[in-house]
Amino acid sequence: MVLLQRCVFKRVLQQFYSGNQRHPKSLLSAGFTALPAGAGAAGRRSQATIPDIRERTLIAVKPDGVQRRLVGQIMQRFEQRGFKLVGLKMLQVSDDLLAQHYCELRTKPFYPRLLHYMTSGPVVVMVWEGHKVVQASRTMVGHTNPAEAQAGTVRGDFSFHVSRNVVHASDSLEGAQREIQLWFQKKEILSWDSCDQTFTCEV
Ligand code: IDP
Ligand code: MG
């Protein structure tokens, strides 16, 4: 009897893992923001060839960026790089959402001005997906203070003062996960197959 139970359990596990290999999207719809390194037996193929192309990050064009009609140019940079847009919306942010988003900055002297700035008009918020997208987008966005940001970065090209730095990018995997959950409902994020995937990364 015990032997029979073991066989059935083994069979179920085999089917589960082979199913996930054929349909990696099922992991995404389960709400994963990144495939952890060494993700169990199912990761045989994933570990070897698609380590973390499903990493996700939150990017927001702040009110000054929207007012200055920079949304298209900023999005274009992420598209050009090969990242995949999986979430997008425009909204007038509430004080409550911002307080949660910037909870670590609550005690900073500039916090009230930051809230005022961020609620001064609509923002465009996005979720981008791809290999090492969190780190790559921080590099693409540039230094917090645009005066120190390199040319070629979003902040380095479109702004010069820290209080009007045009764009937000999550600063870590954990931060990205937290921010995506804060700004987006699960159903607002789409997992879709991009036909250029074999050209932008190894799959
Ligand atoms: P980050 O946006 O590069 O991650 P954070 O330190 O997380 O930088 O700060 C969040 C935001 O707060 C900045 O993007 C900027 O809008 C604002 N901020 C940070 N430091 C200052 C400051 O010294 N004066 C005014 N605003 C600031
Ligand atoms: Mg930050």
mmCIF file of C-alpha atoms and ligand atoms in Angstrom:
data_model
loop_
_atom_site.group_PDB
_atom_site.id
_atom_site.type_symbol
_atom_site.label_atom_id
_atom_site.label_comp_id
_atom_site.label_asym_id
_atom_site.label_seq_id
_atom_site.Cartn_x
_atom_site.Cartn_y
_atom_site.Cartn_z
ATOM 1 C CA MET A 1 0.000 0.000 0.000
ATOM 2 C CA VAL A 2 2.800 2.387 0.991
ATOM 3 C CA LEU A 3 4.662 1.410 -2.182
ATOM 4 C CA LEU A 4 1.579 2.179 -4.284
ATOM 5 C CA GLN A 5 1.181 5.578 -2.619
ATOM 6 C CA ARG A 6 4.846 6.387 -3.311
ATOM 7 C CA CYS A 7 4.419 5.469 -7.003
ATOM 8 C CA VAL A 8 1.332 7.652 -7.350
ATOM 9 C CA PHE A 9 3.060 10.574 -5.618
ATOM 10 C CA LYS A 10 6.127 10.209 -7.856
ATOM 11 C CA ARG A 11 3.903 10.161 -10.949
ATOM 12 C CA VAL A 12 2.053 13.293 -9.854
ATOM 13 C CA LEU A 13 5.351 15.115 -9.257
ATOM 14 C CA GLN A 14 6.664 14.056 -12.686
ATOM 15 C CA GLN A 15 3.527 15.323 -14.397
ATOM 16 C CA PHE A 16 3.621 18.594 -12.471
ATOM 17 C CA TYR A 17 7.225 19.300 -13.374
ATOM 18 C CA SER A 18 6.993 18.278 -17.011
ATOM 19 C CA GLY A 19 3.817 20.373 -17.274
ATOM 20 C CA ASN A 20 5.615 23.456 -15.984
ATOM 21 C CA GLN A 21 8.466 22.915 -18.420
ATOM 22 C CA ARG A 22 6.064 22.913 -21.337
ATOM 23 C CA HIS A 23 4.083 25.848 -19.973
ATOM 24 C CA PRO A 24 6.424 28.144 -18.066
ATOM 25 C CA LYS A 25 3.687 30.780 -18.174
ATOM 26 C CA SER A 26 1.858 28.914 -15.458
ATOM 27 C CA LEU A 27 4.526 30.119 -13.028
ATOM 28 C CA LEU A 28 3.882 33.692 -14.124
ATOM 29 C CA SER A 29 0.172 33.566 -13.695
ATOM 30 C CA ALA A 30 0.868 32.298 -10.199
ATOM 31 C CA GLY A 31 2.347 35.741 -9.483
ATOM 32 C CA PHE A 32 6.105 35.113 -9.689
ATOM 33 C CA THR A 33 8.176 38.220 -10.313
ATOM 34 C CA ALA A 34 11.383 36.305 -10.847
ATOM 35 C CA LEU A 35 12.354 32.708 -11.255
ATOM 36 C CA PRO A 36 14.639 31.965 -8.322
ATOM 37 C CA ALA A 37 18.030 30.514 -9.149
ATOM 38 C CA GLY A 38 17.936 26.742 -8.819
ATOM 39 C CA ALA A 39 14.164 26.524 -8.872
ATOM 40 C CA GLY A 40 13.857 22.835 -8.065
ATOM 41 C CA ALA A 41 13.690 19.908 -10.443
ATOM 42 C CA ALA A 42 11.565 21.895 -12.880
ATOM 43 C CA GLY A 43 14.473 24.272 -13.269
ATOM 44 C CA ARG A 44 16.651 21.828 -15.263
ATOM 45 C CA ARG A 45 15.968 23.688 -18.509
ATOM 46 C CA SER A 46 15.296 27.010 -16.756
ATOM 47 C CA GLN A 47 18.559 26.966 -14.816
ATOM 48 C CA ALA A 48 20.612 26.230 -17.866
ATOM 49 C CA THR A 49 19.076 28.535 -20.427
ATOM 50 C CA ILE A 50 16.458 30.916 -19.056
ATOM 51 C CA PRO A 51 17.743 31.931 -15.631
ATOM 52 C CA ASP A 52 15.755 35.070 -14.913
ATOM 53 C CA ILE A 53 14.253 36.490 -18.061
ATOM 54 C CA ARG A 54 11.004 36.829 -16.152
ATOM 55 C CA GLU A 55 12.396 39.223 -13.577
ATOM 56 C CA ARG A 56 10.133 42.254 -13.262
ATOM 57 C CA THR A 57 10.485 45.835 -12.154
ATOM 58 C CA LEU A 58 8.318 48.893 -11.645
ATOM 59 C CA ILE A 59 9.058 52.017 -13.645
ATOM 60 C CA ALA A 60 7.023 55.206 -13.298
ATOM 61 C CA VAL A 61 7.123 58.394 -15.301
ATOM 62 C CA LYS A 62 6.607 61.064 -12.647
ATOM 63 C CA PRO A 63 4.293 64.076 -13.091
ATOM 64 C CA ASP A 64 7.043 66.287 -14.575
ATOM 65 C CA GLY A 65 7.826 63.585 -17.147
ATOM 66 C CA VAL A 66 4.167 63.321 -18.133
ATOM 67 C CA GLN A 67 3.727 67.120 -18.336
ATOM 68 C CA ARG A 68 6.852 67.393 -20.493
ATOM 69 C CA ARG A 69 5.560 64.694 -22.907
ATOM 70 C CA LEU A 70 8.469 62.365 -22.153
ATOM 71 C CA VAL A 71 6.420 59.183 -21.698
ATOM 72 C CA GLY A 72 7.016 57.884 -25.239
ATOM 73 C CA GLN A 73 10.761 58.498 -25.197
ATOM 74 C CA ILE A 74 11.171 56.805 -21.823
ATOM 75 C CA MET A 75 9.134 53.778 -22.841
ATOM 76 C CA GLN A 76 11.052 53.549 -26.080
ATOM 77 C CA ARG A 77 14.323 53.090 -24.224
ATOM 78 C CA PHE A 78 12.996 50.026 -22.432
ATOM 79 C CA GLU A 79 11.481 48.597 -25.592
ATOM 80 C CA GLN A 80 14.677 49.197 -27.538
ATOM 81 C CA ARG A 81 16.687 47.395 -24.897
ATOM 82 C CA GLY A 82 14.494 44.351 -25.476
ATOM 83 C CA PHE A 83 12.505 44.384 -22.247
ATOM 84 C CA LYS A 84 8.875 43.360 -22.351
ATOM 85 C CA LEU A 85 6.036 45.574 -21.157
ATOM 86 C CA VAL A 86 3.654 43.516 -19.022
ATOM 87 C CA GLY A 87 1.758 46.267 -17.174
ATOM 88 C CA LEU A 88 0.851 49.873 -17.963
ATOM 89 C CA LYS A 89 -1.497 52.508 -16.590
ATOM 90 C CA MET A 90 -1.924 56.224 -16.038
ATOM 91 C CA LEU A 91 -3.255 57.470 -12.748
ATOM 92 C CA GLN A 92 -3.516 60.343 -10.336
ATOM 93 C CA VAL A 93 -1.746 58.957 -7.284
ATOM 94 C CA SER A 94 -3.348 59.109 -3.858
ATOM 95 C CA ASP A 95 -1.483 60.322 -0.756
ATOM 96 C CA ASP A 96 -2.045 56.913 0.769
ATOM 97 C CA LEU A 97 -0.423 54.995 -2.093
ATOM 98 C CA LEU A 98 2.526 57.368 -2.118
ATOM 99 C CA ALA A 99 2.988 57.097 1.624
ATOM 100 C CA GLN A 100 3.296 53.335 1.204
ATOM 101 C CA HIS A 101 5.520 53.634 -1.846
ATOM 102 C CA TYR A 102 7.918 56.058 -0.152
ATOM 103 C CA CYS A 103 7.541 54.682 3.402
ATOM 104 C CA GLU A 104 11.333 54.614 3.871
ATOM 105 C CA LEU A 105 11.570 58.352 3.199
ATOM 106 C CA ARG A 106 8.903 59.481 5.664
ATOM 107 C CA THR A 107 11.385 61.130 8.001
ATOM 108 C CA LYS A 108 13.321 62.994 5.305
ATOM 109 C CA PRO A 109 13.037 66.789 5.300
ATOM 110 C CA PHE A 110 12.043 66.797 1.613
ATOM 111 C CA TYR A 111 9.204 64.254 2.119
ATOM 112 C CA PRO A 112 6.289 66.782 2.150
ATOM 113 C CA ARG A 113 7.620 68.391 -1.043
ATOM 114 C CA LEU A 114 8.062 64.937 -2.595
ATOM 115 C CA LEU A 115 4.406 64.118 -1.888
ATOM 116 C CA HIS A 116 3.311 67.432 -3.364
ATOM 117 C CA TYR A 117 5.419 66.847 -6.481
ATOM 118 C CA MET A 118 4.225 63.286 -6.991
ATOM 119 C CA THR A 119 0.551 64.261 -6.657
ATOM 120 C CA SER A 120 0.833 67.388 -8.816
ATOM 121 C CA GLY A 121 -0.429 65.519 -11.884
ATOM 122 C CA PRO A 122 -0.854 62.078 -13.393
ATOM 123 C CA VAL A 123 1.908 59.486 -13.477
ATOM 124 C CA VAL A 124 2.397 56.655 -15.943
ATOM 125 C CA VAL A 125 3.381 53.466 -14.218
ATOM 126 C CA MET A 126 4.701 50.343 -15.901
ATOM 127 C CA VAL A 127 5.958 46.854 -15.201
ATOM 128 C CA TRP A 128 8.840 45.724 -17.400
ATOM 129 C CA GLU A 129 10.103 42.172 -17.626
ATOM 130 C CA GLY A 130 13.430 40.695 -18.690
ATOM 131 C CA HIS A 131 16.855 39.397 -17.771
ATOM 132 C CA LYS A 132 18.276 41.442 -14.848
ATOM 133 C CA VAL A 133 15.731 44.150 -15.557
ATOM 134 C CA VAL A 134 15.898 45.613 -12.028
ATOM 135 C CA GLN A 135 19.601 46.366 -12.156
ATOM 136 C CA ALA A 136 19.566 47.308 -15.849
ATOM 137 C CA SER A 137 16.766 49.810 -15.428
ATOM 138 C CA ARG A 138 18.473 51.493 -12.470
ATOM 139 C CA THR A 139 21.474 51.987 -14.751
ATOM 140 C CA MET A 140 19.275 53.237 -17.588
ATOM 141 C CA VAL A 141 17.450 55.662 -15.267
ATOM 142 C CA GLY A 142 20.645 57.024 -13.714
ATOM 143 C CA HIS A 143 21.650 58.641 -10.435
ATOM 144 C CA THR A 144 18.886 59.919 -8.116
ATOM 145 C CA ASN A 145 20.353 63.390 -8.432
ATOM 146 C CA PRO A 146 20.283 64.285 -12.146
ATOM 147 C CA ALA A 147 23.182 66.681 -11.578
ATOM 148 C CA GLU A 148 25.292 63.569 -11.032
ATOM 149 C CA ALA A 149 23.574 61.352 -13.583
ATOM 150 C CA GLN A 150 25.533 60.323 -16.642
ATOM 151 C CA ALA A 151 24.552 61.490 -20.087
ATOM 152 C CA GLY A 152 22.679 58.691 -21.819
ATOM 153 C CA THR A 153 20.605 57.908 -18.742
ATOM 154 C CA VAL A 154 16.999 59.094 -18.526
ATOM 155 C CA ARG A 155 17.717 61.460 -15.659
ATOM 156 C CA GLY A 156 21.018 62.554 -17.195
ATOM 157 C CA ASP A 157 19.323 63.414 -20.467
ATOM 158 C CA PHE A 158 16.019 64.899 -19.333
ATOM 159 C CA SER A 159 16.533 66.564 -15.946
ATOM 160 C CA PHE A 160 18.956 68.507 -13.776
ATOM 161 C CA HIS A 161 17.457 68.724 -10.258
ATOM 162 C CA VAL A 162 16.851 65.985 -7.681
ATOM 163 C CA SER A 163 13.357 67.265 -6.886
ATOM 164 C CA ARG A 164 12.259 66.861 -10.543
ATOM 165 C CA ASN A 165 13.984 63.727 -11.691
ATOM 166 C CA VAL A 166 11.315 62.536 -14.142
ATOM 167 C CA VAL A 167 11.258 58.820 -13.460
ATOM 168 C CA HIS A 168 11.133 56.135 -10.789
ATOM 169 C CA ALA A 169 12.738 52.674 -10.945
ATOM 170 C CA SER A 170 12.630 49.956 -8.280
ATOM 171 C CA ASP A 171 16.007 49.572 -6.583
ATOM 172 C CA SER A 172 16.045 45.832 -5.783
ATOM 173 C CA LEU A 173 14.250 42.573 -6.524
ATOM 174 C CA GLU A 174 12.417 42.746 -3.198
ATOM 175 C CA GLY A 175 11.567 46.409 -3.745
ATOM 176 C CA ALA A 176 10.243 45.635 -7.214
ATOM 177 C CA GLN A 177 8.052 42.846 -5.893
ATOM 178 C CA ARG A 178 6.651 45.089 -3.168
ATOM 179 C CA GLU A 179 6.034 48.028 -5.511
ATOM 180 C CA ILE A 180 4.419 45.944 -8.252
ATOM 181 C CA GLN A 181 1.966 44.527 -5.713
ATOM 182 C CA LEU A 182 1.296 48.010 -4.406
ATOM 183 C CA TRP A 183 0.597 49.652 -7.765
ATOM 184 C CA PHE A 184 -0.945 46.808 -9.751
ATOM 185 C CA GLN A 185 -3.613 44.228 -9.220
ATOM 186 C CA LYS A 186 -2.627 40.748 -10.390
ATOM 187 C CA LYS A 187 -5.151 40.864 -13.246
ATOM 188 C CA GLU A 188 -3.594 44.092 -14.566
ATOM 189 C CA ILE A 189 -0.326 42.317 -15.376
ATOM 190 C CA LEU A 190 -0.257 40.317 -18.574
ATOM 191 C CA SER A 191 1.997 37.364 -19.215
ATOM 192 C CA TRP A 192 2.409 37.153 -22.960
ATOM 193 C CA ASP A 193 4.798 35.505 -25.403
ATOM 194 C CA SER A 194 6.864 37.955 -27.407
ATOM 195 C CA CYS A 195 7.829 36.664 -30.833
ATOM 196 C CA ASP A 196 11.304 38.265 -30.669
ATOM 197 C CA GLN A 197 12.310 36.419 -27.513
ATOM 198 C CA THR A 198 14.738 34.129 -29.333
ATOM 199 C CA PHE A 199 16.527 37.251 -30.602
ATOM 200 C CA THR A 200 16.688 39.168 -27.322
ATOM 201 C CA CYS A 201 17.760 36.295 -25.072
ATOM 202 C CA GLU A 202 18.566 32.637 -25.125
ATOM 203 C CA VAL A 203 15.449 30.535 -24.558
HETATM 204 P P1 IDP B 1 15.581 56.887 -6.268
HETATM 205 O O1 IDP B 1 14.334 57.489 -6.871
HETATM 206 O O2 IDP B 1 16.774 57.081 -7.169
HETATM 207 O O3 IDP B 1 15.396 55.456 -5.844
HETATM 208 P P2 IDP B 1 15.372 57.647 -3.470
HETATM 209 O O4 IDP B 1 16.505 57.922 -2.551
HETATM 210 O O5 IDP B 1 14.594 56.382 -3.270
HETATM 211 O O6 IDP B 1 15.940 57.714 -4.956
HETATM 212 O O7 IDP B 1 14.379 58.884 -3.388
HETATM 213 C C1 IDP B 1 13.102 58.825 -3.933
HETATM 214 C C2 IDP B 1 12.786 60.141 -4.591
HETATM 215 O O8 IDP B 1 12.779 61.177 -3.609
HETATM 216 C C3 IDP B 1 13.805 60.609 -5.625
HETATM 217 O O9 IDP B 1 13.655 60.010 -6.879
HETATM 218 C C4 IDP B 1 13.514 62.088 -5.668
HETATM 219 O O10 IDP B 1 12.328 62.357 -6.424
HETATM 220 C C5 IDP B 1 13.211 62.379 -4.212
HETATM 221 N N1 IDP B 1 14.408 62.856 -3.501
HETATM 222 C C6 IDP B 1 15.444 62.120 -3.040
HETATM 223 N N2 IDP B 1 16.372 62.898 -2.451
HETATM 224 C C7 IDP B 1 15.897 64.161 -2.509
HETATM 225 C C8 IDP B 1 16.403 65.432 -2.066
HETATM 226 O O11 IDP B 1 17.486 65.518 -1.483
HETATM 227 N N3 IDP B 1 15.633 66.524 -2.331
HETATM 228 C C9 IDP B 1 14.436 66.434 -2.971
HETATM 229 N N4 IDP B 1 13.929 65.278 -3.408
HETATM 230 C C10 IDP B 1 14.643 64.138 -3.183
HETATM 231 MG MG MG B 2 14.249 54.578 -4.327
#
